[in-house]
Amino acid sequence: MLEIIPIDTPTLGDRSYFVTDGEVAFVVDPQRDIDRVLALAEAREVTVVDVFETHIHNDYVTGGLALARATGAAYHVNAADPVAFEHNAVADGDVIAVGARMRVRVLATPGHTFTHLAYVLEAPGRAPAVFTGGSLLYGSTGRPDLLGPDHTHDLVTAQYGSAHRLARELPDDAEVYPTHGFGSFCSATQSEAEASTIGREKRTNPALTLGEREYVESLLAGLDAWPAYYAHMGPANSAGPEAPDLSEPRRADPAELRRRIEAGEWVVDLRTRTAFAAGHMAGTLNFGLDGGFATYLGWLVPWGTPLTLLGETPEDVAAAQRELVRIGIDRPAASATGGPERWAAGERLASFPRASFDELAAVRHHRPVVVLDVRRALEWDESHIEGAVHIPLQDLPRRVDEVPGGEVWVHCAAGYRAAAAASLLAAAGRRVVAIDDEYDASARAGLPVVANAA
């Protein structure tokens, strides 16, 4: 019985796939922490014999090479990709036999990158399955702008053609298994779908329902910023990343933590925003494990800056490490566990208030405050609170001096980014209130909202 098992990485919005016929297995687009794949193979008592890469990824460090070396599997990468490691070069039209019953056919699907591939699984007694990587996603396509503006037009046109090639060459009951599209910034737009077929995508996907010009214009109009660490992923993947070191980081005492903070290093508190606001070691920054930890920390931290992790338990630190190696931040400088009283060792703890939009509306009747919106540009353009200052979270570390003086009430769409921003402002000595509320509540609270008429 053939199994296709998704391996979700929800914090990065991606999926890898483990496929087995009960005797052998292959893997598509594995993440860096390959122990998850090895555990699946061991549980099912099968050998991984092939690893397929749909493209040189922009949003995470691949585990493909490490997995191939650990298992002895053949590692399939586009022959046109200039990689620095041994691999099995594949091209459009190639067919790879995986065990006795599975065949994988290679289809060129440029658009997300110039050398993007899709892989079509064909096996007796079932409909084909196509692993589309960052090409055809659920209700969307991969974004075509990650290689820079000089290539965007060519790539978006190619993406449209690739979607139509898949729709033309595969039957309607072919199952679609994308790598991106579950929250990844590699997706042009997001969908709530968890499964799909070529037939469903023909009915619902803009790449297949709109004319080419309309598709291109609508896709390009909806693109927003992507995380800064993406710039490092392509080179890392082309070089051939090794397996990560997930051993416990060195423990730091309170004096070392203070020295690191005063040296301008990033000491990151992994607790929830509620716990952090209530009390934290002064100068630490809050990127909780309960949100988009790796995405936002990787986006903001200056690349190469020593990073120290503060978690309530060793398990919290280990979870953060696992998230970070996926984006190429391999070894924390240090760590500490317990809580802020232990980390601060007698220092007075810092704190700041949390509030709702109702409370913001009430306080504005009594005194002026700065309202800082740290959402992305597209969110701001759609609507924002009248009179608010807009500095997207990813720009805040270098633009803190642009925040007007006085008490700052900072908000985002749901609270996570506001908490990170509040911690940055508090570390810079600002008086801050973190709005821990859904943005939609701002209008219900009576705050004047400017909406985009379009």
Coordinates of C-alpha atoms in Angstrom, one line a residue:
M1 CA 0.0 0.0 0.0
L2 CA 1.6 3.3 -1.1
E3 CA 1.7 6.0 1.6
I4 CA 2.4 9.7 1.0
I5 CA 3.2 11.2 4.4
P6 CA 3.5 15.0 4.8
I7 CA 6.2 16.2 7.2
D8 CA 4.9 19.6 8.2
T9 CA 7.1 22.6 9.3
P10 CA 4.3 25.0 10.2
T11 CA 6.5 27.7 11.6
L12 CA 8.0 28.1 8.1
G13 CA 4.9 27.2 6.2
D14 CA 6.4 24.3 4.4
R15 CA 5.9 20.6 3.9
S16 CA 8.3 17.8 3.0
Y17 CA 7.0 14.4 1.8
F18 CA 7.9 10.9 2.7
V19 CA 6.7 8.4 0.2
T20 CA 6.9 4.6 0.6
D21 CA 5.5 1.4 -1.0
G22 CA 6.2 -0.6 2.1
E23 CA 9.6 -1.7 0.9
V24 CA 11.5 1.4 -0.1
A25 CA 10.9 5.2 0.3
F26 CA 11.8 8.5 -1.3
V27 CA 11.6 12.0 0.1
V28 CA 10.8 15.3 -1.6
D29 CA 12.3 18.6 -0.3
P30 CA 13.5 17.5 3.2
Q31 CA 14.0 20.1 5.9
R32 CA 17.4 20.4 7.6
D33 CA 16.4 18.4 10.7
I34 CA 16.5 15.0 9.0
D35 CA 15.9 13.0 12.2
R36 CA 12.2 13.4 11.5
V37 CA 12.6 11.6 8.2
L38 CA 14.9 8.9 9.7
A39 CA 12.3 8.2 12.4
L40 CA 9.6 7.6 9.8
A41 CA 11.8 5.2 7.8
E42 CA 12.7 3.3 11.0
A43 CA 9.1 3.1 12.1
R44 CA 8.0 1.7 8.8
E45 CA 11.1 -0.5 8.4
V46 CA 11.9 0.9 4.9
T47 CA 15.1 2.3 3.4
V48 CA 15.2 5.8 1.8
V49 CA 16.7 5.2 -1.6
D50 CA 16.0 8.5 -3.4
V51 CA 15.8 12.2 -2.4
F52 CA 14.3 14.7 -4.8
E53 CA 14.9 18.5 -4.7
T54 CA 12.3 20.6 -6.5
H55 CA 14.5 23.7 -6.5
I56 CA 17.3 25.6 -4.7
H57 CA 15.2 26.8 -1.8
N58 CA 15.0 30.4 -0.7
D59 CA 13.2 30.0 2.6
Y60 CA 15.0 27.2 4.4
V61 CA 18.3 25.2 4.5
T62 CA 17.7 21.9 2.9
G63 CA 18.4 18.5 4.5
G64 CA 18.6 16.8 1.2
L65 CA 22.4 16.3 1.0
A66 CA 22.6 15.3 4.7
L67 CA 19.8 12.8 4.2
A68 CA 21.3 11.3 1.1
R69 CA 24.6 10.9 2.9
A70 CA 23.0 9.4 6.0
T71 CA 21.0 6.8 4.0
G72 CA 23.0 6.2 0.9
A73 CA 20.1 7.5 -1.2
A74 CA 20.6 9.0 -4.6
Y75 CA 20.2 12.8 -4.4
H76 CA 18.3 14.2 -7.5
V77 CA 18.9 17.9 -8.3
N78 CA 18.3 19.8 -11.5
A79 CA 21.3 19.4 -13.9
A80 CA 21.2 23.1 -14.5
D81 CA 21.7 24.1 -10.9
P82 CA 25.3 25.1 -10.1
V83 CA 25.8 23.1 -6.9
A84 CA 29.1 22.3 -5.3
F85 CA 28.4 18.7 -4.2
E86 CA 28.0 15.3 -5.8
H87 CA 24.4 14.6 -6.9
N88 CA 22.3 12.8 -9.5
A89 CA 21.6 15.4 -12.2
V90 CA 18.1 15.2 -13.6
A91 CA 16.3 17.1 -16.3
D92 CA 12.9 17.4 -17.9
G93 CA 11.5 14.1 -19.1
D94 CA 13.8 11.9 -17.0
V95 CA 12.1 8.9 -15.3
I96 CA 13.6 7.4 -12.1
A97 CA 12.6 4.0 -10.9
V98 CA 12.1 3.9 -7.1
G99 CA 12.0 0.3 -6.0
A100 CA 10.0 -2.2 -8.0
R101 CA 6.6 -0.3 -8.2
M102 CA 7.2 3.5 -8.2
R103 CA 8.3 5.7 -11.0
V104 CA 9.1 9.4 -10.7
R105 CA 8.9 11.5 -13.8
V106 CA 10.7 14.9 -14.0
L107 CA 8.8 18.0 -15.3
A108 CA 10.4 21.3 -15.8
T109 CA 8.2 24.0 -14.1
P110 CA 10.1 27.3 -14.1
G111 CA 8.6 30.3 -12.3
H112 CA 9.5 30.2 -8.7
T113 CA 13.0 29.8 -9.9
F114 CA 14.4 29.3 -13.4
T115 CA 15.4 25.7 -12.8
H116 CA 12.4 24.6 -10.8
L117 CA 11.2 21.0 -11.2
A118 CA 8.1 19.1 -10.4
Y119 CA 8.0 15.3 -9.8
V120 CA 5.2 13.1 -11.0
L121 CA 4.8 9.8 -9.1
E122 CA 3.2 7.0 -11.1
A123 CA 2.4 3.7 -9.4
P124 CA 0.0 0.8 -10.4
G125 CA -3.5 1.0 -9.1
R126 CA -3.6 4.7 -8.2
A127 CA -3.9 8.2 -9.7
P128 CA -0.7 10.1 -10.3
A129 CA 0.6 12.4 -7.6
V130 CA 2.6 15.5 -8.5
F131 CA 5.1 17.1 -6.1
T132 CA 5.0 20.7 -7.2
G133 CA 7.4 22.4 -4.8
G134 CA 7.0 26.1 -5.2
S135 CA 5.2 26.0 -8.5
L136 CA 1.5 25.1 -8.4
L137 CA 0.3 25.6 -4.9
Y138 CA -3.2 25.2 -3.3
G139 CA -5.1 28.1 -4.8
S140 CA -1.9 30.0 -5.7
T141 CA 1.5 29.8 -7.1
G142 CA 5.0 30.4 -5.7
R143 CA 6.2 33.9 -5.8
P144 CA 8.4 34.9 -8.8
D145 CA 10.3 37.8 -7.3
L146 CA 12.8 36.2 -4.9
L147 CA 15.6 36.3 -7.5
G148 CA 15.3 40.1 -7.8
P149 CA 13.3 42.6 -9.9
D150 CA 15.4 42.0 -13.0
H151 CA 14.0 38.5 -13.3
T152 CA 10.4 38.9 -11.9
H153 CA 8.6 39.5 -15.2
D154 CA 10.2 36.5 -16.9
L155 CA 9.6 34.3 -13.9
V156 CA 5.9 35.2 -13.4
T157 CA 5.3 34.5 -17.1
A158 CA 7.1 31.2 -16.8
Q159 CA 5.1 30.4 -13.7
Y160 CA 1.8 30.8 -15.6
G161 CA 3.1 28.6 -18.3
S162 CA 4.2 25.9 -15.8
A163 CA 0.8 25.8 -14.1
H164 CA -0.8 25.3 -17.5
R165 CA 1.6 22.6 -18.4
L166 CA 0.8 20.7 -15.3
A167 CA -2.9 21.1 -15.9
R168 CA -2.5 20.0 -19.5
E169 CA -0.3 17.0 -19.0
L170 CA -1.8 15.5 -15.8
P171 CA -5.3 14.0 -15.3
D172 CA -7.9 15.8 -13.2
D173 CA -7.6 13.2 -10.4
A174 CA -3.8 13.7 -10.1
E175 CA -3.1 14.7 -6.4
V176 CA -1.1 17.9 -5.9
Y177 CA 1.5 18.0 -3.1
P178 CA 3.2 21.4 -2.9
T179 CA 6.2 22.3 -0.6
H180 CA 5.2 25.9 0.0
G181 CA 1.8 27.6 0.6
F182 CA 1.0 26.8 4.2
G183 CA 2.2 30.2 5.6
S184 CA 5.5 30.4 3.7
F185 CA 6.5 33.8 2.4
C186 CA 7.5 31.8 -0.8
S187 CA 3.8 31.7 -1.6
A188 CA 2.3 34.5 -3.6
T189 CA -1.0 34.2 -1.6
Q190 CA -2.2 31.9 1.1
S191 CA -4.9 29.2 1.0
E192 CA -6.7 27.3 3.8
A193 CA -6.8 24.1 1.7
E194 CA -5.0 21.0 3.0
A195 CA -5.3 18.8 -0.1
S196 CA -6.1 19.3 -3.8
T197 CA -6.1 17.7 -7.2
I198 CA -5.3 19.1 -10.7
G199 CA -9.1 19.2 -11.4
R200 CA -9.8 21.3 -8.3
E201 CA -6.9 23.7 -9.2
K202 CA -8.3 24.1 -12.7
R203 CA -11.5 25.4 -11.1
T204 CA -10.1 27.5 -8.3
N205 CA -6.4 28.5 -8.9
P206 CA -6.0 32.0 -10.5
A207 CA -3.1 30.8 -12.5
L208 CA -5.6 28.4 -14.3
T209 CA -8.8 30.5 -14.2
L210 CA -7.5 33.9 -15.3
G211 CA -5.9 35.1 -18.5
E212 CA -2.2 35.5 -18.5
R213 CA -2.1 39.3 -18.3
E214 CA -4.7 39.4 -15.5
Y215 CA -2.9 36.7 -13.5
V216 CA 0.4 38.4 -13.8
E217 CA -1.0 41.8 -12.8
S218 CA -3.0 40.4 -9.8
L219 CA 0.0 38.3 -8.6
L220 CA 2.5 41.1 -8.8
A221 CA 0.1 43.6 -7.0
G222 CA -0.2 41.2 -4.1
L223 CA 3.5 40.7 -3.4
D224 CA 5.0 42.0 -0.1
A225 CA 8.3 41.9 1.7
W226 CA 10.0 38.6 2.4
P227 CA 12.3 37.7 5.3
A228 CA 15.9 39.1 5.1
Y229 CA 17.4 35.7 5.8
Y230 CA 16.2 34.4 2.5
A231 CA 19.3 36.1 0.9
H232 CA 21.4 33.5 2.7
M233 CA 19.4 30.4 1.9
G234 CA 20.2 30.0 -1.8
P235 CA 24.0 30.1 -1.3
A236 CA 23.8 27.7 1.6
N237 CA 21.8 25.2 -0.4
S238 CA 24.0 25.5 -3.4
A239 CA 27.1 24.9 -1.3
G240 CA 25.6 21.7 0.2
P241 CA 24.7 22.0 3.9
E242 CA 25.8 19.4 6.4
A243 CA 23.6 17.8 9.0
P244 CA 22.9 20.3 11.9
D245 CA 24.4 20.1 15.4
L246 CA 21.5 20.0 17.8
S247 CA 23.5 19.4 20.9
E248 CA 22.8 21.6 23.9
P249 CA 24.4 25.1 23.8
R250 CA 26.8 26.2 26.5
R251 CA 25.0 27.5 29.6
A252 CA 25.5 31.1 30.5
D253 CA 25.4 32.6 34.0
P254 CA 23.7 35.9 34.8
A255 CA 26.9 37.9 34.6
E256 CA 27.6 36.6 31.1
L257 CA 24.0 37.3 30.0
R258 CA 24.4 40.9 31.2
R259 CA 27.8 41.2 29.4
R260 CA 26.3 39.9 26.2
I261 CA 23.4 42.4 26.4
E262 CA 25.7 45.3 27.0
A263 CA 27.9 44.3 24.1
G264 CA 24.9 44.7 21.8
E265 CA 24.3 41.0 21.3
W266 CA 20.8 39.5 21.0
V267 CA 19.6 37.7 24.1
V268 CA 16.2 36.2 23.2
D269 CA 13.5 35.3 25.7
L270 CA 11.5 32.4 24.2
R271 CA 8.5 32.7 26.6
T272 CA 5.1 33.9 25.7
R273 CA 4.4 37.6 25.2
T274 CA 2.2 37.6 28.3
A275 CA 5.0 36.2 30.5
F276 CA 7.6 38.5 29.0
A277 CA 5.6 41.7 29.4
A278 CA 4.9 40.7 33.1
G279 CA 8.6 40.5 33.9
H280 CA 11.9 40.0 32.0
M281 CA 15.6 40.7 32.2
A282 CA 16.2 44.2 31.0
G283 CA 17.6 44.4 27.5
T284 CA 16.3 41.0 26.4
L285 CA 14.1 40.6 23.3
N286 CA 10.9 38.6 23.0
F287 CA 10.4 36.1 20.2
G288 CA 8.1 33.5 21.7
L289 CA 8.1 29.9 20.6
D290 CA 4.3 30.1 20.4
G291 CA 4.4 32.2 17.1
G292 CA 6.5 32.7 14.0
F293 CA 9.7 32.4 16.0
A294 CA 12.3 31.5 13.3
T295 CA 10.7 33.7 10.6
Y296 CA 10.7 36.9 12.6
L297 CA 13.9 36.4 14.6
G298 CA 15.7 35.3 11.4
W299 CA 14.2 38.4 9.6
L300 CA 15.4 40.9 12.2
V301 CA 18.6 39.7 13.8
P302 CA 21.7 41.1 12.0
W303 CA 23.2 38.0 10.3
G304 CA 26.1 36.6 12.2
T305 CA 25.2 38.3 15.5
P306 CA 25.8 36.0 18.5
L307 CA 22.5 34.7 19.7
T308 CA 21.7 33.6 23.2
L309 CA 18.5 31.7 24.0
L310 CA 16.5 32.0 27.3
G311 CA 13.9 29.3 27.8
E312 CA 11.9 28.1 30.8
T313 CA 13.1 24.5 30.1
P314 CA 15.9 22.8 28.2
E315 CA 13.2 21.5 25.9
D316 CA 12.3 25.1 25.0
V317 CA 15.9 25.9 24.0
A318 CA 16.1 22.7 22.0
A319 CA 12.9 23.5 20.1
A320 CA 14.3 27.0 19.3
Q321 CA 17.6 25.4 18.1
R322 CA 15.7 23.1 15.8
E323 CA 13.8 26.1 14.3
L324 CA 17.0 28.1 13.8
V325 CA 19.1 25.4 12.1
R326 CA 16.3 25.3 9.5
I327 CA 17.2 28.8 8.4
G328 CA 21.0 28.4 8.8
I329 CA 21.5 29.8 12.3
D330 CA 23.5 26.8 13.5
R331 CA 24.9 27.3 17.0
P332 CA 23.6 29.7 19.7
A333 CA 26.4 31.5 21.5
A334 CA 24.9 30.4 24.8
S335 CA 21.7 29.6 26.6
A336 CA 20.0 29.7 30.0
T337 CA 16.9 28.1 31.5
G338 CA 14.6 28.8 34.3
G339 CA 13.0 32.2 34.5
P340 CA 13.9 35.9 34.6
E341 CA 14.5 36.0 38.3
R342 CA 17.3 33.4 37.8
W343 CA 18.7 35.1 34.7
A344 CA 18.7 38.6 36.2
A345 CA 20.2 37.3 39.5
G346 CA 19.1 40.2 41.7
E347 CA 18.6 42.9 39.0
R348 CA 15.3 44.6 39.0
L349 CA 13.1 43.0 36.4
A350 CA 11.7 45.1 33.6
S351 CA 8.1 45.0 32.4
F352 CA 5.6 46.8 30.3
P353 CA 1.7 46.9 30.1
R354 CA -0.4 45.0 27.6
A355 CA -3.7 46.5 26.4
S356 CA -6.6 46.1 24.0
F357 CA -7.8 48.4 21.3
D358 CA -10.7 49.4 23.6
E359 CA -8.1 50.7 26.1
L360 CA -6.3 52.5 23.4
A361 CA -9.5 54.3 22.3
A362 CA -10.2 55.2 25.9
V363 CA -6.7 56.5 26.7
R364 CA -6.7 58.7 23.5
H365 CA -9.6 60.7 25.0
H366 CA -7.3 61.7 27.9
R367 CA -3.8 62.2 26.6
P368 CA -1.8 61.9 23.4
V369 CA 0.1 58.7 22.7
V370 CA 2.1 57.4 19.8
V371 CA 0.3 54.6 17.9
L372 CA 2.9 52.5 16.1
D373 CA 1.7 50.0 13.5
V374 CA 4.4 47.3 12.8
R375 CA 2.4 45.3 10.2
R376 CA 3.7 44.8 6.7
A377 CA 3.1 47.4 3.9
L378 CA 0.2 45.5 2.2
E379 CA -1.6 45.2 5.6
W380 CA -1.1 49.0 6.2
D381 CA -2.3 49.8 2.7
E382 CA -5.5 47.8 3.2
S383 CA -6.4 49.8 6.3
H384 CA -4.8 51.4 9.3
I385 CA -5.6 53.6 12.3
E386 CA -5.8 57.2 11.4
G387 CA -2.7 59.1 12.8
A388 CA -0.7 55.9 13.4
V389 CA 3.0 55.8 12.6
H390 CA 3.9 52.9 10.3
I391 CA 7.3 51.1 10.6
P392 CA 7.1 47.4 9.6
L393 CA 8.6 45.2 12.3
Q394 CA 11.4 44.1 10.0
D395 CA 12.5 47.7 9.7
L396 CA 12.2 48.7 13.3
P397 CA 15.7 47.8 14.6
R398 CA 17.3 50.3 12.2
R399 CA 14.5 52.9 12.5
V400 CA 13.9 53.0 16.2
D401 CA 15.0 56.7 16.2
E402 CA 12.1 57.5 13.8
V403 CA 9.5 56.6 16.5
P404 CA 8.2 59.9 17.8
G405 CA 8.9 60.7 21.5
G406 CA 6.5 59.9 24.2
E407 CA 4.5 56.8 25.2
V408 CA 4.3 54.3 22.4
W409 CA 1.3 51.9 21.9
V410 CA 2.4 49.3 19.4
H411 CA 0.2 47.0 17.5
C412 CA 0.2 44.4 14.7
A413 CA -2.6 42.1 13.5
A414 CA -2.8 39.7 16.4
G415 CA -0.1 40.5 19.0
Y416 CA 3.0 38.5 18.3
R417 CA 4.8 41.1 16.2
A418 CA 3.7 43.9 18.6
A419 CA 5.3 42.0 21.5
A420 CA 8.6 41.6 19.6
A421 CA 8.5 45.3 18.6
A422 CA 7.7 46.3 22.2
S423 CA 10.7 44.4 23.5
L424 CA 12.9 46.2 21.0
L425 CA 11.6 49.6 22.0
A426 CA 11.8 48.8 25.7
A427 CA 15.4 47.7 25.3
A428 CA 16.1 51.0 23.6
G429 CA 14.7 52.8 26.7
R430 CA 11.3 53.7 25.4
R431 CA 8.0 53.7 27.4
V432 CA 5.9 51.2 25.6
V433 CA 2.5 49.5 25.8
A434 CA 2.0 46.3 23.7
I435 CA -1.5 46.0 22.2
D436 CA -2.4 42.3 22.5
D437 CA -5.5 42.2 20.4
E438 CA -6.9 41.4 17.0
Y439 CA -6.6 44.3 14.6
D440 CA -10.2 44.0 13.5
A441 CA -11.1 45.1 17.0
S442 CA -9.7 48.6 16.4
A443 CA -12.7 49.7 14.3
R444 CA -15.2 48.1 16.8
A445 CA -13.5 50.1 19.5
G446 CA -14.4 53.3 17.7
L447 CA -10.9 54.1 16.6
P448 CA -10.8 56.0 13.2
V449 CA -9.7 53.7 10.5
V450 CA -8.4 54.7 7.1
A451 CA -9.4 52.0 4.5
N452 CA -8.1 51.6 1.0
A453 CA -11.1 52.4 -1.2
A454 CA -9.8 49.9 -3.8

